[in-house]
CSV table of C-alpha atoms in Angstrom, one decimal:
chain,number,residue,atom,x,y,z
E,878,UNK,CA,227.3,279.4,224.2
E,879,UNK,CA,226.1,283.0,224.3
E,880,UNK,CA,228.2,284.5,227.0
E,881,UNK,CA,225.7,287.2,227.7
E,882,UNK,CA,222.7,284.9,228.3
E,883,UNK,CA,221.2,285.7,231.8
E,884,UNK,CA,220.2,282.3,233.1
E,885,UNK,CA,219.4,283.7,236.6
E,886,UNK,CA,217.0,286.2,235.0
E,887,UNK,CA,215.5,283.6,232.8
E,888,UNK,CA,214.8,281.2,235.7
E,889,UNK,CA,213.4,284.1,237.7
E,890,UNK,CA,211.1,284.9,234.9
E,891,UNK,CA,209.9,281.3,234.4
E,892,UNK,CA,209.4,280.6,238.2
E,893,UNK,CA,206.1,282.5,238.7
E,894,UNK,CA,204.6,281.0,235.5
E,895,UNK,CA,205.5,277.5,236.5
E,896,UNK,CA,204.2,278.1,240.0
E,897,UNK,CA,200.9,279.4,238.7
E,898,UNK,CA,200.5,276.3,236.5
E,899,UNK,CA,201.2,274.1,239.5
E,900,UNK,CA,198.6,276.0,241.5
E,901,UNK,CA,196.1,275.4,238.7
E,902,UNK,CA,197.0,271.7,238.6
E,903,UNK,CA,196.8,271.1,242.3
E,904,UNK,CA,193.5,273.0,242.5
E,905,UNK,CA,192.1,270.8,239.8
E,906,UNK,CA,193.4,267.7,241.5
E,907,UNK,CA,192.0,268.9,244.8
E,908,UNK,CA,188.5,268.9,243.3
E,909,UNK,CA,188.9,265.2,242.4
E,910,UNK,CA,190.2,263.7,245.6
E,911,UNK,CA,189.5,263.7,249.4
E,912,UNK,CA,190.6,266.7,251.4
E,913,UNK,CA,193.5,264.9,253.2
E,914,UNK,CA,194.9,263.7,249.8
E,915,UNK,CA,194.5,267.2,248.4
E,916,UNK,CA,196.5,268.7,251.2
E,917,UNK,CA,199.3,266.2,250.9
E,918,UNK,CA,199.4,266.8,247.1
E,919,UNK,CA,199.8,270.5,247.7
E,920,UNK,CA,202.6,269.9,250.2
E,921,UNK,CA,204.5,267.7,247.8
E,922,UNK,CA,204.0,269.6,244.6
E,923,UNK,CA,204.2,273.2,245.8
E,924,UNK,CA,207.3,273.0,248.0
E,925,UNK,CA,210.2,275.1,246.8
E,926,UNK,CA,212.3,273.4,244.1
E,927,UNK,CA,214.5,274.1,241.1
E,928,UNK,CA,211.6,273.3,238.7
E,929,UNK,CA,214.2,272.2,236.1
E,930,UNK,CA,211.8,269.7,234.4
E,931,UNK,CA,209.0,272.2,233.6
E,932,UNK,CA,211.5,274.8,232.6
E,933,UNK,CA,213.2,272.3,230.2
E,934,UNK,CA,209.7,271.4,228.8
E,935,UNK,CA,208.6,275.0,228.0
E,936,UNK,CA,212.0,275.9,226.7
E,937,UNK,CA,212.1,273.0,224.3
E,938,UNK,CA,208.5,273.8,223.3
E,939,UNK,CA,209.3,277.4,222.4
E,940,UNK,CA,212.6,276.5,220.8
E,941,UNK,CA,210.7,274.1,218.4
E,942,UNK,CA,208.2,276.7,217.4
E,943,UNK,CA,205.5,276.4,220.0
E,944,UNK,CA,203.6,279.5,221.1
E,945,UNK,CA,204.0,281.1,224.5
E,946,UNK,CA,200.9,280.8,226.7
E,947,UNK,CA,199.4,279.3,229.8
E,948,UNK,CA,198.7,276.0,228.2
E,949,UNK,CA,202.4,275.4,227.6
E,950,UNK,CA,203.1,275.8,231.3
E,951,UNK,CA,200.1,273.5,232.1
E,952,UNK,CA,201.8,270.9,229.9
E,953,UNK,CA,205.1,271.5,231.7
E,954,UNK,CA,203.4,271.0,235.1
E,955,UNK,CA,202.7,267.4,234.2
E,956,UNK,CA,206.5,266.7,234.5
E,957,UNK,CA,206.6,268.3,238.0
E,958,UNK,CA,203.6,266.3,239.1
E,959,UNK,CA,205.5,263.1,238.3
E,960,UNK,CA,208.7,264.4,239.9
E,961,UNK,CA,206.8,265.4,243.1
E,962,UNK,CA,205.2,262.0,243.4
E,963,UNK,CA,208.7,260.3,243.0
E,964,UNK,CA,210.1,262.5,245.9
E,965,UNK,CA,207.1,261.9,248.1
E,966,UNK,CA,207.4,258.1,247.7
E,967,UNK,CA,211.2,258.2,247.8
E,968,UNK,CA,211.1,259.8,251.3
E,969,UNK,CA,208.7,257.2,252.8
E,970,UNK,CA,210.1,255.1,255.7
E,971,UNK,CA,209.9,252.0,253.5
E,972,UNK,CA,212.3,253.6,251.0
E,973,UNK,CA,214.8,256.3,252.1
E,974,UNK,CA,213.0,257.2,255.4
E,975,UNK,CA,213.8,260.9,254.9
E,976,UNK,CA,212.8,263.6,257.4
E,977,UNK,CA,213.8,266.7,255.4
E,978,UNK,CA,213.2,267.7,251.8
E,979,UNK,CA,213.8,271.1,250.3
E,980,UNK,CA,214.5,272.5,253.7
E,981,UNK,CA,211.2,271.4,255.3
E,982,UNK,CA,209.6,268.3,256.8
E,983,UNK,CA,208.8,265.6,254.2
E,984,UNK,CA,205.2,265.1,253.2
E,985,UNK,CA,204.8,261.9,255.3
E,986,UNK,CA,206.1,263.7,258.4
E,987,UNK,CA,203.3,266.2,258.0
E,988,UNK,CA,200.4,264.2,256.6
E,989,UNK,CA,201.2,260.7,257.5
E,990,UNK,CA,202.5,257.7,255.6
E,991,UNK,CA,199.2,256.3,254.4
E,992,UNK,CA,198.0,259.6,253.0
E,993,UNK,CA,201.3,260.4,251.4
E,994,UNK,CA,201.4,257.0,249.7
E,995,UNK,CA,197.9,257.5,248.3
E,996,UNK,CA,198.6,261.1,247.3
E,997,UNK,CA,201.8,260.2,245.5
E,998,UNK,CA,199.9,257.4,243.7
E,999,UNK,CA,197.1,259.8,242.7
E,1000,UNK,CA,199.6,262.1,241.0
E,1001,UNK,CA,200.5,259.4,238.4
E,1002,UNK,CA,197.1,259.4,236.6
E,1003,UNK,CA,196.7,263.1,237.4
E,1004,UNK,CA,199.9,263.9,235.5
E,1005,UNK,CA,198.7,261.9,232.5
E,1006,UNK,CA,195.4,263.7,232.5
E,1007,UNK,CA,197.2,267.0,233.0
E,1008,UNK,CA,199.4,266.4,229.9
E,1009,UNK,CA,196.4,265.3,227.9
E,1010,UNK,CA,194.3,268.3,228.8
E,1011,UNK,CA,197.2,270.7,228.2
E,1012,UNK,CA,198.1,269.2,224.8
E,1013,UNK,CA,194.5,269.5,223.7
E,1014,UNK,CA,194.4,273.1,224.8
E,1015,UNK,CA,197.5,273.7,222.7
E,1016,UNK,CA,195.6,272.5,219.7
E,1017,UNK,CA,197.7,269.3,219.2
E,1018,UNK,CA,196.3,266.7,216.8
E,1019,UNK,CA,194.9,263.6,218.5
E,1020,UNK,CA,198.0,261.5,217.5
E,1021,UNK,CA,200.3,264.1,219.0
E,1022,UNK,CA,198.3,264.3,222.2
E,1023,UNK,CA,198.7,260.5,222.6
E,1024,UNK,CA,202.4,260.7,221.9
E,1025,UNK,CA,202.9,263.4,224.5
E,1026,UNK,CA,201.2,261.3,227.2
E,1027,UNK,CA,203.0,258.2,226.1
E,1028,UNK,CA,206.4,259.9,226.4
E,1029,UNK,CA,205.5,261.1,229.9
E,1030,UNK,CA,204.3,257.7,231.1
E,1031,UNK,CA,207.1,255.7,229.6
E,1032,UNK,CA,209.7,257.9,231.3
E,1033,UNK,CA,207.8,257.6,234.6
E,1034,UNK,CA,207.3,253.8,234.5
E,1035,UNK,CA,209.3,250.6,235.0
E,1036,UNK,CA,211.6,251.3,232.0
E,1037,UNK,CA,212.4,254.7,233.4
E,1038,UNK,CA,212.1,256.4,236.8
E,1039,UNK,CA,210.3,253.7,238.7
E,1040,UNK,CA,212.7,251.0,237.4
E,1041,UNK,CA,215.6,253.2,238.5
E,1042,UNK,CA,214.1,253.6,242.0
E,1043,UNK,CA,213.8,249.8,242.3
E,1044,UNK,CA,217.5,249.3,241.2
E,1045,UNK,CA,218.5,252.1,243.7
E,1046,UNK,CA,216.8,250.3,246.6
E,1047,UNK,CA,218.3,247.0,245.5
E,1048,UNK,CA,221.7,248.6,245.5
E,1049,UNK,CA,221.7,249.8,249.1
E,1050,UNK,CA,224.6,248.3,251.0
E,1051,UNK,CA,226.2,247.1,247.8
E,1052,UNK,CA,228.9,248.5,245.6
E,1053,UNK,CA,227.7,249.1,242.0
E,1054,UNK,CA,230.1,249.2,239.1
E,1055,UNK,CA,230.3,251.9,236.5
E,1056,UNK,CA,227.9,250.3,234.1
E,1057,UNK,CA,225.3,249.5,236.7
E,1058,UNK,CA,225.5,253.0,238.3
E,1059,UNK,CA,225.1,254.7,234.9
E,1060,UNK,CA,222.1,252.4,234.1
E,1061,UNK,CA,220.4,253.2,237.4
E,1062,UNK,CA,220.6,256.9,236.9
E,1063,UNK,CA,219.8,256.9,233.2
E,1064,UNK,CA,216.5,255.5,234.4
E,1065,UNK,CA,215.9,257.2,237.7
E,1066,UNK,CA,217.0,260.7,236.8
E,1067,UNK,CA,217.8,260.9,233.1
E,1068,UNK,CA,214.6,259.4,231.7
E,1069,UNK,CA,212.3,262.1,233.2
E,1070,UNK,CA,214.7,264.9,232.3
E,1071,UNK,CA,214.9,263.7,228.7
E,1072,UNK,CA,211.1,263.4,228.7
E,1073,UNK,CA,210.8,267.0,229.8
E,1074,UNK,CA,212.4,268.0,226.5
E,1075,UNK,CA,210.6,265.4,224.4
E,1076,UNK,CA,207.1,266.3,225.8
E,1077,UNK,CA,207.6,270.0,224.9
E,1078,UNK,CA,209.2,269.3,221.5
E,1079,UNK,CA,206.6,266.7,220.6
E,1080,UNK,CA,203.8,269.1,221.4
E,1081,UNK,CA,205.4,271.7,219.2
E,1082,UNK,CA,205.6,269.3,216.3
E,1083,UNK,CA,209.3,268.8,216.2
E,1084,UNK,CA,210.7,266.4,213.5
E,1085,UNK,CA,212.2,263.0,214.5
E,1086,UNK,CA,215.9,264.1,214.1
E,1087,UNK,CA,215.3,267.0,216.5
E,1088,UNK,CA,213.6,264.8,219.0
E,1089,UNK,CA,216.5,262.3,218.9
E,1090,UNK,CA,219.0,265.1,219.5
E,1091,UNK,CA,217.0,266.5,222.4
E,1092,UNK,CA,216.7,263.1,223.9
E,1093,UNK,CA,220.5,262.7,223.8
E,1094,UNK,CA,220.9,266.1,225.4
E,1095,UNK,CA,218.4,265.3,228.1
E,1096,UNK,CA,220.0,261.9,229.0
E,1097,UNK,CA,223.4,263.5,229.1
E,1098,UNK,CA,222.3,266.3,231.5
E,1099,UNK,CA,220.5,263.7,233.5
E,1100,UNK,CA,223.8,261.9,234.2
E,1101,UNK,CA,225.6,265.2,234.8
E,1102,UNK,CA,222.8,266.2,237.2
E,1103,UNK,CA,223.2,263.0,239.2
E,1104,UNK,CA,227.0,263.2,239.4
E,1105,UNK,CA,226.7,266.8,240.6
E,1106,UNK,CA,224.1,265.6,243.2
E,1107,UNK,CA,226.6,263.1,244.4
E,1108,UNK,CA,229.3,265.7,244.6
E,1109,UNK,CA,227.1,268.0,246.6
E,1110,UNK,CA,226.0,265.2,248.9
E,1111,UNK,CA,229.7,264.5,249.6
E,1112,UNK,CA,230.8,268.2,250.1
E,1113,UNK,CA,227.8,270.0,251.5
E,1114,UNK,CA,225.9,269.7,254.8
E,1115,UNK,CA,222.3,268.6,255.1
E,1116,UNK,CA,221.3,272.1,256.2
E,1117,UNK,CA,222.9,273.6,253.1
E,1118,UNK,CA,221.2,271.0,250.8
E,1119,UNK,CA,217.9,271.1,252.7
E,1120,UNK,CA,217.6,267.3,252.7
E,1121,UNK,CA,218.3,264.4,255.1
E,1122,UNK,CA,219.5,261.7,255.1
E,1123,UNK,CA,222.5,261.6,252.7
E,1124,UNK,CA,223.1,258.8,250.2
E,1125,UNK,CA,226.2,257.9,252.1
E,1126,UNK,CA,224.1,257.4,255.3
E,1127,UNK,CA,221.9,255.1,253.2
E,1128,UNK,CA,224.9,253.1,252.0
E,1129,UNK,CA,224.1,253.9,248.3
E,1130,UNK,CA,226.7,253.7,245.5
E,1131,UNK,CA,227.7,257.1,244.3
E,1132,UNK,CA,229.9,258.5,241.6
E,1133,UNK,CA,232.1,260.1,244.2
E,1134,UNK,CA,232.6,256.8,246.0
E,1135,UNK,CA,233.3,255.1,242.7
E,1136,UNK,CA,235.6,257.6,241.0
E,1137,UNK,CA,236.7,260.1,243.7
E,1138,UNK,CA,235.8,263.8,243.8
E,1139,UNK,CA,238.0,265.1,241.0
E,1140,UNK,CA,237.2,262.3,238.5
E,1141,UNK,CA,233.5,262.6,239.2
E,1142,UNK,CA,233.7,266.4,238.5
E,1143,UNK,CA,235.5,265.6,235.2
E,1144,UNK,CA,232.8,263.1,234.3
E,1145,UNK,CA,230.0,265.5,235.0
E,1146,UNK,CA,231.7,268.1,232.7
E,1147,UNK,CA,232.1,265.5,230.0
E,1148,UNK,CA,228.4,264.8,230.0
E,1149,UNK,CA,227.7,268.5,229.6
E,1150,UNK,CA,229.9,268.4,226.6
E,1151,UNK,CA,227.9,265.5,225.2
E,1152,UNK,CA,224.7,267.5,225.8
E,1153,UNK,CA,226.0,270.6,224.1
E,1154,UNK,CA,227.2,268.6,221.1
E,1155,UNK,CA,223.8,267.0,220.8
E,1156,UNK,CA,222.1,270.4,221.0
E,1157,UNK,CA,224.4,271.8,218.3
E,1158,UNK,CA,223.3,269.0,215.9
E,1159,UNK,CA,219.6,269.4,216.7
E,1160,UNK,CA,218.9,272.4,214.5
E,1161,UNK,CA,217.4,274.1,217.6
E,1162,UNK,CA,218.7,277.5,218.5
E,1163,UNK,CA,218.2,277.7,222.3
E,1164,UNK,CA,220.7,279.6,224.4
E,1165,UNK,CA,218.6,278.8,227.5
E,1166,UNK,CA,219.2,275.0,226.9
E,1167,UNK,CA,222.9,275.6,226.5
E,1168,UNK,CA,223.0,277.6,229.8
E,1169,UNK,CA,220.9,275.0,231.6
E,1170,UNK,CA,223.3,272.2,230.7
E,1171,UNK,CA,226.1,274.1,232.5
E,1172,UNK,CA,223.7,275.0,235.4
E,1173,UNK,CA,223.3,271.4,236.3
E,1174,UNK,CA,226.9,271.0,237.2
E,1175,UNK,CA,227.5,274.5,238.6
E,1176,UNK,CA,224.5,274.7,241.0
E,1177,UNK,CA,225.2,274.7,244.7
E,1178,UNK,CA,222.0,272.9,245.8
């Protein structure tokens, strides 16, 4: 990896462009739904966050030859709409019953359970339409537009994130083994992270071998990200992390509980190595993606 790559500077430069795209997206959604739903959408989507998924999307898009412009960030916003919906629903009393997310009250605590449920549900078709509109604005051929939307929805659905959420809820109060825990998080976390890269690379017209390598990279950093989350959950306070309750309080299986802290850290690093090897074989020159792979295990929140 390029030792002089300034990841903090890169993320700082990306943040306002991602935020502007999310502002455009929520303003567009707000014109299509009732005011109470629009307010809950804004609360869930525009809260502070790492924005890892849209950053991965635009980074992959550029690395595969895509042009830099607002439409690329509008495409990337579709990933964050799906991620925001998942958090809004995750936090509901019928799921994790969380009171705090990203350092502030969760959406249902501010806007109510019914409104939050409907707002999260509205973000699913909104994300698909957002991706469709952005891919068309980028000049993608009709087949590519359909492929972009399909990748997003496949990662969000029962075979990906939603299926992972279901397994996660089913696993509360039970001890999952290594295979089951990996399978849960490959779906719940890894599928959407991998899709972030694939959506961007597909829109840029990347060939099949490059897409396969980027998918391996994305799935590896997805597991590394989740292991790092479990480590932070076990070693940091709720105030430091800005969320409550912890997975331990919810009696969920974690990598730290399964392997112990030191072995969990080693496993996270091993997944980063897998991601970097996949990236090296992809034919894509992307120092930012190399740095982001390390970031997922070195972050403190």
